[in-house]
Amino acid sequence: MKRIDEILCGVKTTAIAGHVRPDGDCTGSCMGLYLYLKENYPQIQVDVYLEEVRPEYDHISKIDQAKCICDEEKKYDLLIILDASSKDRVGVAASLLDTAAKTVCIDHHVTNLGYCMVNHVSDKASSSCEVLFDLLDEEKISSDCAAALYTGIVTDTGVFQYSCTSPHTMRVAAKLMEMGIPFSKIIDRAFFQKTYEQNQLMGRTLMESIMILDKRCIIGIVRQRELDFYGLTPGDMDGIVNQLKNTKGVHVALFLYELKPQVFKVSMRSDELVDVSSIAAVYGGGGHVRAAGCTMTGSPYDVINNISLYIEKQLLSHEGKNA
Ligand code: AMP
Ligand code: MN
Ligand code: MN
């Protein structure tokens, strides 16, 4: 018996939910599970909650059925949360954590401490889609479900580039390809394609970026007024931090964007020298060793001064020096 059958045993109503500002892995895993349940368990009534669906993920079947407002009155037998590392990251459906009879978390964040009744967390997995795939019965995965799961794997691995990509990831992706998905189109839509305005903001951020710590750390900053000027939202800036990190010689990229005056979302990317998840955790955030985030208050300079101390410490310890 596949573990999904154990999870669903005796369940009549299920809610599926992801994290705030859903990315490709969150959207792909929530929708992949939704499609799988719809197609194979017609006796179970299932709802999927996603805060806002980004246009990059429009190719996912039935994405228009995702609910962005939670029915708080509704009592579900089961709540399955995907790709959210902590309670405070759960998006629109957070209130269901207190009312659902059973809660299950499917995730791959190293900072996930297990906040549900049952936790399937594998920090070695590339994505929550990969963890989910391993819980499902391969024979029952349709090409629509496969396309959703492939979307999450492609986006969380940077198209199979990041170190979270394992031989197992490639085997899972190969199996999904064999299910007849339009993989080139998915990769282009979900990862590479940007609007003209997104590219303009990326170009501007790179042009105005600064280097610190002997050019080993690069920083990009976007203020609210710039987002407003281009008519963009935070979700439109996916990819900027990775492009910053592509700079030769850089070990850490920091990308700050203003959520409101004196409040910044900080995205961090690193290579093998620096563990950014531990730095994000100091400021109440989390993530992975080489990709993490947190929200900080103060001016950009306060944020940079605070975080750069931790980065410098780790870089120095690699050189055998103490900070
Ligand atoms: P981002 O920089 O937003 O692309 O996020 C990189 C990784 O860190 C993702 O796996 C996120 O789930 C995680 N992450 C980002 N922000 C936070 C936060 N405030 N708290 C916990 N995890 C976060
Ligand atoms: Mn995610
Ligand atoms: Mn993920």
mmCIF file of C-alpha atoms and ligand atoms in Angstrom:
data_model
loop_
_atom_site.group_PDB
_atom_site.id
_atom_site.type_symbol
_atom_site.label_atom_id
_atom_site.label_comp_id
_atom_site.label_asym_id
_atom_site.label_seq_id
_atom_site.Cartn_x
_atom_site.Cartn_y
_atom_site.Cartn_z
ATOM 1 C CA MET A 1 0.000 0.000 0.000
ATOM 2 C CA LYS A 2 1.304 3.450 -0.934
ATOM 3 C CA ARG A 3 1.484 5.917 1.942
ATOM 4 C CA ILE A 4 -1.144 8.133 0.377
ATOM 5 C CA ASP A 5 -3.681 5.360 1.065
ATOM 6 C CA GLU A 6 -2.685 5.326 4.754
ATOM 7 C CA ILE A 7 -3.044 9.106 4.885
ATOM 8 C CA LEU A 8 -6.513 8.955 3.279
ATOM 9 C CA CYS A 9 -7.830 6.005 5.278
ATOM 10 C CA GLY A 10 -11.389 6.755 6.506
ATOM 11 C CA VAL A 11 -11.308 10.332 5.152
ATOM 12 C CA LYS A 12 -14.402 11.863 3.515
ATOM 13 C CA THR A 13 -13.378 15.534 3.265
ATOM 14 C CA THR A 14 -9.892 16.912 2.588
ATOM 15 C CA ALA A 15 -8.389 20.374 2.317
ATOM 16 C CA ILE A 16 -5.045 20.968 0.585
ATOM 17 C CA ALA A 17 -3.037 24.108 1.319
ATOM 18 C CA GLY A 18 0.376 25.630 0.683
ATOM 19 C CA HIS A 19 2.379 28.628 1.865
ATOM 20 C CA VAL A 20 2.043 32.391 1.596
ATOM 21 C CA ARG A 21 3.003 33.846 -1.800
ATOM 22 C CA PRO A 22 2.888 30.384 -3.442
ATOM 23 C CA ASP A 23 5.812 29.561 -5.727
ATOM 24 C CA GLY A 24 6.085 26.829 -8.369
ATOM 25 C CA ASP A 25 6.728 24.022 -5.895
ATOM 26 C CA CYS A 26 3.887 25.074 -3.610
ATOM 27 C CA THR A 27 1.461 25.514 -6.516
ATOM 28 C CA GLY A 28 2.627 22.359 -8.318
ATOM 29 C CA SER A 29 2.467 20.127 -5.242
ATOM 30 C CA CYS A 30 -0.936 21.434 -4.075
ATOM 31 C CA MET A 31 -2.433 21.119 -7.563
ATOM 32 C CA GLY A 32 -0.690 17.770 -8.240
ATOM 33 C CA LEU A 33 -2.235 16.304 -5.093
ATOM 34 C CA TYR A 34 -5.611 17.910 -5.858
ATOM 35 C CA LEU A 35 -5.682 16.368 -9.361
ATOM 36 C CA TYR A 36 -4.523 12.984 -8.023
ATOM 37 C CA LEU A 37 -7.316 12.901 -5.426
ATOM 38 C CA LYS A 38 -9.963 14.168 -7.861
ATOM 39 C CA GLU A 39 -9.005 11.539 -10.424
ATOM 40 C CA ASN A 40 -8.504 8.535 -8.147
ATOM 41 C CA TYR A 41 -10.652 9.115 -5.075
ATOM 42 C CA PRO A 42 -13.991 10.478 -6.356
ATOM 43 C CA GLN A 43 -15.631 9.523 -3.043
ATOM 44 C CA ILE A 44 -13.482 12.116 -1.190
ATOM 45 C CA GLN A 45 -14.617 15.751 -1.313
ATOM 46 C CA VAL A 46 -11.478 17.837 -1.811
ATOM 47 C CA ASP A 47 -10.754 21.582 -1.806
ATOM 48 C CA VAL A 48 -7.446 23.242 -2.638
ATOM 49 C CA TYR A 49 -6.507 26.611 -1.111
ATOM 50 C CA LEU A 50 -3.880 28.808 -2.756
ATOM 51 C CA GLU A 51 -3.478 32.445 -1.843
ATOM 52 C CA GLU A 52 -2.911 33.832 -5.337
ATOM 53 C CA VAL A 53 -2.142 31.929 -8.490
ATOM 54 C CA ARG A 54 0.683 33.328 -10.571
ATOM 55 C CA PRO A 55 0.326 33.446 -14.367
ATOM 56 C CA GLU A 56 3.483 31.324 -14.768
ATOM 57 C CA TYR A 57 1.486 28.353 -13.503
ATOM 58 C CA ASP A 58 -1.556 28.815 -15.757
ATOM 59 C CA HIS A 59 -0.693 25.655 -17.665
ATOM 60 C CA ILE A 60 -1.638 23.514 -14.647
ATOM 61 C CA SER A 61 -4.979 21.818 -15.174
ATOM 62 C CA LYS A 62 -7.928 22.936 -12.973
ATOM 63 C CA ILE A 63 -5.854 25.738 -11.422
ATOM 64 C CA ASP A 64 -8.959 27.941 -11.670
ATOM 65 C CA GLN A 65 -10.563 25.691 -9.018
ATOM 66 C CA ALA A 66 -8.054 26.782 -6.347
ATOM 67 C CA LYS A 67 -9.792 28.794 -3.645
ATOM 68 C CA CYS A 68 -8.142 31.951 -2.360
ATOM 69 C CA ILE A 69 -10.598 32.506 0.496
ATOM 70 C CA CYS A 70 -10.884 29.940 3.267
ATOM 71 C CA ASP A 71 -14.255 28.617 4.379
ATOM 72 C CA GLU A 72 -13.478 28.758 8.107
ATOM 73 C CA GLU A 73 -16.798 27.184 9.085
ATOM 74 C CA LYS A 74 -16.020 24.018 7.197
ATOM 75 C CA LYS A 75 -14.631 21.141 9.294
ATOM 76 C CA TYR A 76 -12.404 18.835 7.261
ATOM 77 C CA ASP A 77 -11.479 15.261 8.197
ATOM 78 C CA LEU A 78 -8.001 15.932 6.833
ATOM 79 C CA LEU A 79 -5.803 18.934 6.077
ATOM 80 C CA ILE A 80 -2.693 18.326 3.956
ATOM 81 C CA ILE A 81 -0.170 21.187 3.880
ATOM 82 C CA LEU A 82 2.526 21.205 1.246
ATOM 83 C CA ASP A 83 5.844 23.113 1.059
ATOM 84 C CA ALA A 84 5.197 25.254 4.170
ATOM 85 C CA SER A 85 8.037 24.937 6.673
ATOM 86 C CA SER A 86 6.237 26.386 9.688
ATOM 87 C CA LYS A 87 2.754 27.255 10.930
ATOM 88 C CA ASP A 88 3.232 30.965 10.288
ATOM 89 C CA ARG A 89 4.058 30.259 6.617
ATOM 90 C CA VAL A 90 0.708 28.551 6.003
ATOM 91 C CA GLY A 91 -1.352 30.841 3.818
ATOM 92 C CA VAL A 92 -5.109 31.341 3.532
ATOM 93 C CA ALA A 93 -6.009 28.018 5.152
ATOM 94 C CA ALA A 94 -4.074 28.576 8.413
ATOM 95 C CA SER A 95 -7.247 28.491 10.556
ATOM 96 C CA LEU A 96 -7.923 24.910 9.380
ATOM 97 C CA LEU A 97 -4.856 23.763 11.336
ATOM 98 C CA ASP A 98 -6.944 24.169 14.493
ATOM 99 C CA THR A 99 -10.162 22.629 13.191
ATOM 100 C CA ALA A 100 -9.214 19.700 10.916
ATOM 101 C CA ALA A 101 -9.483 16.264 12.566
ATOM 102 C CA LYS A 102 -6.108 15.195 11.155
ATOM 103 C CA THR A 103 -3.223 17.321 9.811
ATOM 104 C CA VAL A 104 -0.427 16.109 7.536
ATOM 105 C CA CYS A 105 2.590 18.068 6.295
ATOM 106 C CA ILE A 106 4.512 17.155 3.129
ATOM 107 C CA ASP A 107 7.673 19.229 2.835
ATOM 108 C CA HIS A 108 11.419 19.382 2.179
ATOM 109 C CA HIS A 109 12.660 22.327 4.303
ATOM 110 C CA VAL A 110 15.549 21.676 6.691
ATOM 111 C CA THR A 111 13.970 24.202 9.100
ATOM 112 C CA ASN A 112 10.651 22.276 9.305
ATOM 113 C CA LEU A 113 10.310 21.055 12.901
ATOM 114 C CA GLY A 114 7.116 19.049 12.293
ATOM 115 C CA TYR A 115 4.076 21.149 13.223
ATOM 116 C CA CYS A 116 1.398 18.738 11.936
ATOM 117 C CA MET A 117 0.140 15.465 13.438
ATOM 118 C CA VAL A 118 1.893 13.513 10.687
ATOM 119 C CA ASN A 119 4.962 14.967 8.958
ATOM 120 C CA HIS A 120 6.506 13.657 5.752
ATOM 121 C CA VAL A 121 9.544 15.926 5.618
ATOM 122 C CA SER A 122 12.608 14.989 3.611
ATOM 123 C CA ASP A 123 15.265 17.694 3.597
ATOM 124 C CA LYS A 124 17.256 15.718 1.018
ATOM 125 C CA ALA A 125 14.468 16.056 -1.547
ATOM 126 C CA SER A 126 14.674 18.745 -4.229
ATOM 127 C CA SER A 127 11.093 19.847 -3.746
ATOM 128 C CA SER A 128 7.817 19.068 -2.049
ATOM 129 C CA CYS A 129 6.682 17.711 -5.433
ATOM 130 C CA GLU A 130 9.427 15.079 -5.203
ATOM 131 C CA VAL A 131 8.401 14.127 -1.632
ATOM 132 C CA LEU A 132 4.781 13.917 -2.781
ATOM 133 C CA PHE A 133 5.647 11.806 -5.834
ATOM 134 C CA ASP A 134 7.234 9.212 -3.529
ATOM 135 C CA LEU A 135 4.009 8.961 -1.515
ATOM 136 C CA LEU A 136 1.805 8.431 -4.587
ATOM 137 C CA ASP A 137 1.075 5.353 -6.656
ATOM 138 C CA GLU A 138 2.904 5.965 -9.971
ATOM 139 C CA GLU A 139 0.326 3.968 -11.891
ATOM 140 C CA LYS A 140 -2.357 6.430 -10.852
ATOM 141 C CA ILE A 141 -0.550 9.634 -11.890
ATOM 142 C CA SER A 142 -2.203 11.252 -14.932
ATOM 143 C CA SER A 143 -0.345 13.517 -17.373
ATOM 144 C CA ASP A 144 -2.141 16.537 -15.837
ATOM 145 C CA CYS A 145 -0.947 15.573 -12.364
ATOM 146 C CA ALA A 146 2.555 14.868 -13.770
ATOM 147 C CA ALA A 147 2.692 18.346 -15.360
ATOM 148 C CA ALA A 148 1.887 19.958 -11.991
ATOM 149 C CA LEU A 149 4.575 17.925 -10.175
ATOM 150 C CA TYR A 150 7.147 18.606 -12.923
ATOM 151 C CA THR A 151 6.479 22.355 -12.529
ATOM 152 C CA GLY A 152 7.481 22.230 -8.859
ATOM 153 C CA ILE A 153 10.599 20.162 -9.472
ATOM 154 C CA VAL A 154 11.758 22.424 -12.313
ATOM 155 C CA THR A 155 11.259 25.640 -10.340
ATOM 156 C CA ASP A 156 12.787 24.447 -7.036
ATOM 157 C CA THR A 157 15.847 22.950 -8.781
ATOM 158 C CA GLY A 158 16.385 25.905 -11.156
ATOM 159 C CA VAL A 159 15.817 23.460 -14.034
ATOM 160 C CA PHE A 160 17.893 20.684 -12.431
ATOM 161 C CA GLN A 161 20.844 22.967 -11.674
ATOM 162 C CA TYR A 162 20.862 23.566 -7.904
ATOM 163 C CA SER A 163 22.604 21.220 -5.512
ATOM 164 C CA CYS A 164 19.240 19.964 -4.215
ATOM 165 C CA THR A 165 18.979 18.035 -7.524
ATOM 166 C CA SER A 166 19.815 14.352 -6.949
ATOM 167 C CA PRO A 167 19.871 11.273 -9.173
ATOM 168 C CA HIS A 168 16.505 10.439 -7.597
ATOM 169 C CA THR A 169 15.164 13.854 -8.672
ATOM 170 C CA MET A 170 16.221 13.070 -12.246
ATOM 171 C CA ARG A 171 14.582 9.624 -12.089
ATOM 172 C CA VAL A 172 11.335 11.154 -10.831
ATOM 173 C CA ALA A 173 11.501 13.810 -13.580
ATOM 174 C CA ALA A 174 12.145 11.104 -16.178
ATOM 175 C CA LYS A 175 9.084 9.171 -15.007
ATOM 176 C CA LEU A 176 6.998 12.335 -15.232
ATOM 177 C CA MET A 177 8.331 12.979 -18.761
ATOM 178 C CA GLU A 178 7.271 9.487 -19.749
ATOM 179 C CA MET A 179 3.743 10.415 -18.793
ATOM 180 C CA GLY A 180 3.619 12.639 -21.867
ATOM 181 C CA ILE A 181 3.943 16.124 -20.424
ATOM 182 C CA PRO A 182 4.913 19.212 -22.512
ATOM 183 C CA PHE A 183 8.175 19.570 -20.566
ATOM 184 C CA SER A 184 9.828 22.255 -22.752
ATOM 185 C CA LYS A 185 6.780 24.459 -22.502
ATOM 186 C CA ILE A 186 6.548 23.951 -18.734
ATOM 187 C CA ILE A 187 10.224 24.886 -18.227
ATOM 188 C CA ASP A 188 9.880 27.996 -20.376
ATOM 189 C CA ARG A 189 6.583 29.174 -18.854
ATOM 190 C CA ALA A 190 7.325 28.364 -15.237
ATOM 191 C CA PHE A 191 10.998 29.319 -15.036
ATOM 192 C CA PHE A 192 12.543 31.321 -17.874
ATOM 193 C CA GLN A 193 9.852 33.509 -19.406
ATOM 194 C CA LYS A 194 9.584 37.040 -17.947
ATOM 195 C CA THR A 195 7.479 40.018 -18.926
ATOM 196 C CA TYR A 196 9.188 43.103 -20.342
ATOM 197 C CA GLU A 197 8.588 44.927 -17.039
ATOM 198 C CA GLN A 198 10.047 42.058 -15.003
ATOM 199 C CA ASN A 199 13.173 42.129 -17.177
ATOM 200 C CA GLN A 200 13.435 45.890 -16.823
ATOM 201 C CA LEU A 201 13.315 45.666 -13.032
ATOM 202 C CA MET A 202 15.820 42.797 -13.040
ATOM 203 C CA GLY A 203 18.189 44.838 -15.241
ATOM 204 C CA ARG A 204 17.851 47.887 -13.044
ATOM 205 C CA THR A 205 18.435 45.883 -9.855
ATOM 206 C CA LEU A 206 21.576 44.282 -11.294
ATOM 207 C CA MET A 207 22.847 47.659 -12.503
ATOM 208 C CA GLU A 208 22.380 49.227 -9.067
ATOM 209 C CA SER A 209 23.618 46.223 -7.079
ATOM 210 C CA ILE A 210 26.465 46.602 -4.614
ATOM 211 C CA MET A 211 29.297 44.280 -3.613
ATOM 212 C CA ILE A 212 30.559 43.909 -0.040
ATOM 213 C CA LEU A 213 32.935 41.632 1.882
ATOM 214 C CA ASP A 214 35.676 41.774 -0.752
ATOM 215 C CA LYS A 215 33.190 41.205 -3.589
ATOM 216 C CA ARG A 216 32.161 37.870 -2.084
ATOM 217 C CA CYS A 217 28.649 39.096 -1.315
ATOM 218 C CA ILE A 218 26.344 40.943 -3.724
ATOM 219 C CA ILE A 219 23.233 42.891 -2.741
ATOM 220 C CA GLY A 220 20.223 43.998 -4.757
ATOM 221 C CA ILE A 221 17.478 46.225 -3.365
ATOM 222 C CA VAL A 222 14.002 47.029 -4.698
ATOM 223 C CA ARG A 223 11.890 49.730 -3.057
ATOM 224 C CA GLN A 224 8.099 49.793 -3.070
ATOM 225 C CA ARG A 225 8.063 52.885 -5.336
ATOM 226 C CA GLU A 226 10.029 50.955 -8.007
ATOM 227 C CA LEU A 227 7.586 48.041 -7.867
ATOM 228 C CA ASP A 228 4.722 50.533 -8.227
ATOM 229 C CA PHE A 229 6.462 52.282 -11.152
ATOM 230 C CA TYR A 230 6.661 49.028 -13.133
ATOM 231 C CA GLY A 231 3.246 47.846 -11.937
ATOM 232 C CA LEU A 232 4.760 44.705 -10.417
ATOM 233 C CA THR A 233 4.159 42.691 -7.243
ATOM 234 C CA PRO A 234 6.668 40.770 -5.081
ATOM 235 C CA GLY A 235 5.910 37.513 -6.917
ATOM 236 C CA ASP A 236 7.141 39.121 -10.140
ATOM 237 C CA MET A 237 10.678 39.284 -8.777
ATOM 238 C CA ASP A 238 11.385 35.552 -8.698
ATOM 239 C CA GLY A 239 14.700 34.983 -10.411
ATOM 240 C CA ILE A 240 16.386 38.270 -9.497
ATOM 241 C CA VAL A 241 18.234 36.799 -6.515
ATOM 242 C CA ASN A 242 19.420 33.846 -8.608
ATOM 243 C CA GLN A 243 20.719 36.189 -11.299
ATOM 244 C CA LEU A 244 22.604 38.161 -8.625
ATOM 245 C CA LYS A 245 24.090 34.892 -7.361
ATOM 246 C CA ASN A 246 25.331 34.069 -10.887
ATOM 247 C CA THR A 247 27.985 36.778 -10.486
ATOM 248 C CA LYS A 248 31.470 35.268 -10.714
ATOM 249 C CA GLY A 249 33.358 35.237 -7.393
ATOM 250 C CA VAL A 250 30.228 35.817 -5.318
ATOM 251 C CA HIS A 251 29.498 33.355 -2.511
ATOM 252 C CA VAL A 252 26.314 34.963 -1.193
ATOM 253 C CA ALA A 253 23.585 36.991 -2.890
ATOM 254 C CA LEU A 254 21.147 39.053 -0.852
ATOM 255 C CA PHE A 255 18.001 40.467 -2.373
ATOM 256 C CA LEU A 256 15.954 42.909 -0.311
ATOM 257 C CA TYR A 257 12.561 44.157 -1.315
ATOM 258 C CA GLU A 258 10.384 46.517 0.573
ATOM 259 C CA LEU A 259 7.096 45.035 1.786
ATOM 260 C CA LYS A 260 6.134 48.281 3.552
ATOM 261 C CA PRO A 261 8.119 51.226 4.937
ATOM 262 C CA GLN A 262 11.017 49.885 7.025
ATOM 263 C CA VAL A 263 10.026 46.246 6.423
ATOM 264 C CA PHE A 264 12.055 44.144 3.974
ATOM 265 C CA LYS A 265 11.727 40.615 2.671
ATOM 266 C CA VAL A 266 15.249 39.229 2.423
ATOM 267 C CA SER A 267 16.056 36.445 -0.034
ATOM 268 C CA MET A 268 19.428 34.750 0.288
ATOM 269 C CA ARG A 269 21.311 32.423 -2.023
ATOM 270 C CA SER A 270 24.729 30.906 -1.356
ATOM 271 C CA ASP A 271 27.208 28.262 -2.407
ATOM 272 C CA GLU A 272 28.905 25.581 -0.340
ATOM 273 C CA LEU A 273 30.751 28.122 1.851
ATOM 274 C CA VAL A 274 27.764 29.670 3.630
ATOM 275 C CA ASP A 275 24.667 28.170 5.269
ATOM 276 C CA VAL A 276 22.015 30.859 4.754
ATOM 277 C CA SER A 277 19.193 28.879 6.413
ATOM 278 C CA SER A 278 20.924 29.340 9.783
ATOM 279 C CA ILE A 279 21.186 33.105 9.164
ATOM 280 C CA ALA A 280 17.522 33.362 8.116
ATOM 281 C CA ALA A 281 16.548 31.393 11.231
ATOM 282 C CA VAL A 282 18.205 34.011 13.485
ATOM 283 C CA TYR A 283 15.671 36.512 12.118
ATOM 284 C CA GLY A 284 12.640 34.214 12.384
ATOM 285 C CA GLY A 285 12.830 32.925 8.792
ATOM 286 C CA GLY A 286 14.038 29.674 7.339
ATOM 287 C CA GLY A 287 14.497 27.655 4.184
ATOM 288 C CA HIS A 288 17.378 25.584 2.865
ATOM 289 C CA VAL A 289 21.156 25.667 3.338
ATOM 290 C CA ARG A 290 21.684 27.450 0.000
ATOM 291 C CA ALA A 291 18.345 29.263 -0.406
ATOM 292 C CA ALA A 292 16.582 30.902 2.495
ATOM 293 C CA GLY A 293 14.563 33.940 3.438
ATOM 294 C CA CYS A 294 13.272 36.080 6.272
ATOM 295 C CA THR A 295 11.518 39.379 6.926
ATOM 296 C CA MET A 296 13.431 42.155 8.700
ATOM 297 C CA THR A 297 12.651 45.650 9.904
ATOM 298 C CA GLY A 298 14.788 48.786 9.616
ATOM 299 C CA SER A 299 16.529 50.523 6.747
ATOM 300 C CA PRO A 300 18.263 48.454 4.037
ATOM 301 C CA TYR A 301 21.555 49.421 5.681
ATOM 302 C CA ASP A 302 20.424 48.057 9.058
ATOM 303 C CA VAL A 303 19.412 44.809 7.352
ATOM 304 C CA ILE A 304 22.707 44.531 5.458
ATOM 305 C CA ASN A 305 24.807 45.409 8.518
ATOM 306 C CA ASN A 306 23.093 42.740 10.601
ATOM 307 C CA ILE A 307 23.169 39.942 8.059
ATOM 308 C CA SER A 308 26.638 40.623 6.698
ATOM 309 C CA LEU A 309 28.147 39.993 10.147
ATOM 310 C CA TYR A 310 26.884 36.406 10.033
ATOM 311 C CA ILE A 311 28.039 35.937 6.446
ATOM 312 C CA GLU A 312 31.486 37.300 7.241
ATOM 313 C CA LYS A 313 31.767 34.994 10.242
ATOM 314 C CA GLN A 314 31.037 31.942 8.112
ATOM 315 C CA LEU A 315 33.398 33.055 5.323
ATOM 316 C CA LEU A 316 36.193 33.676 7.837
ATOM 317 C CA SER A 317 35.672 30.333 9.530
ATOM 318 C CA HIS A 318 36.178 28.727 6.118
ATOM 319 C CA GLU A 319 39.476 30.502 5.840
ATOM 320 C CA GLY A 320 40.373 29.201 9.301
ATOM 321 C CA LYS A 321 40.034 32.662 10.901
ATOM 322 C CA ASN A 322 37.715 33.835 13.638
ATOM 323 C CA ALA A 323 35.499 36.873 13.049
HETATM 324 P P1 AMP B 1 12.828 32.884 -1.417
HETATM 325 O O1 AMP B 1 14.084 33.619 -1.175
HETATM 326 O O2 AMP B 1 11.600 33.613 -1.011
HETATM 327 O O3 AMP B 1 12.768 32.332 -2.804
HETATM 328 O O4 AMP B 1 12.872 31.627 -0.448
HETATM 329 C C1 AMP B 1 13.935 30.727 -0.430
HETATM 330 C C2 AMP B 1 13.586 29.595 0.499
HETATM 331 O O5 AMP B 1 13.477 30.067 1.827
HETATM 332 C C3 AMP B 1 12.258 28.936 0.176
HETATM 333 O O6 AMP B 1 12.408 27.551 0.343
HETATM 334 C C4 AMP B 1 11.302 29.506 1.179
HETATM 335 O O7 AMP B 1 10.326 28.564 1.532
HETATM 336 C C5 AMP B 1 12.176 29.840 2.352
HETATM 337 N N1 AMP B 1 11.729 31.081 2.998
HETATM 338 C C6 AMP B 1 11.654 32.302 2.437
HETATM 339 N N2 AMP B 1 11.193 33.225 3.303
HETATM 340 C C7 AMP B 1 10.951 32.573 4.467
HETATM 341 C C8 AMP B 1 10.449 32.957 5.751
HETATM 342 N N3 AMP B 1 10.114 34.211 6.035
HETATM 343 N N4 AMP B 1 10.334 31.980 6.681
HETATM 344 C C9 AMP B 1 10.671 30.716 6.405
HETATM 345 N N5 AMP B 1 11.152 30.283 5.225
HETATM 346 C C10 AMP B 1 11.300 31.188 4.265
HETATM 347 MN MN MN B 2 8.010 27.068 -1.795
HETATM 348 MN MN MN B 3 9.785 23.860 -2.135
#
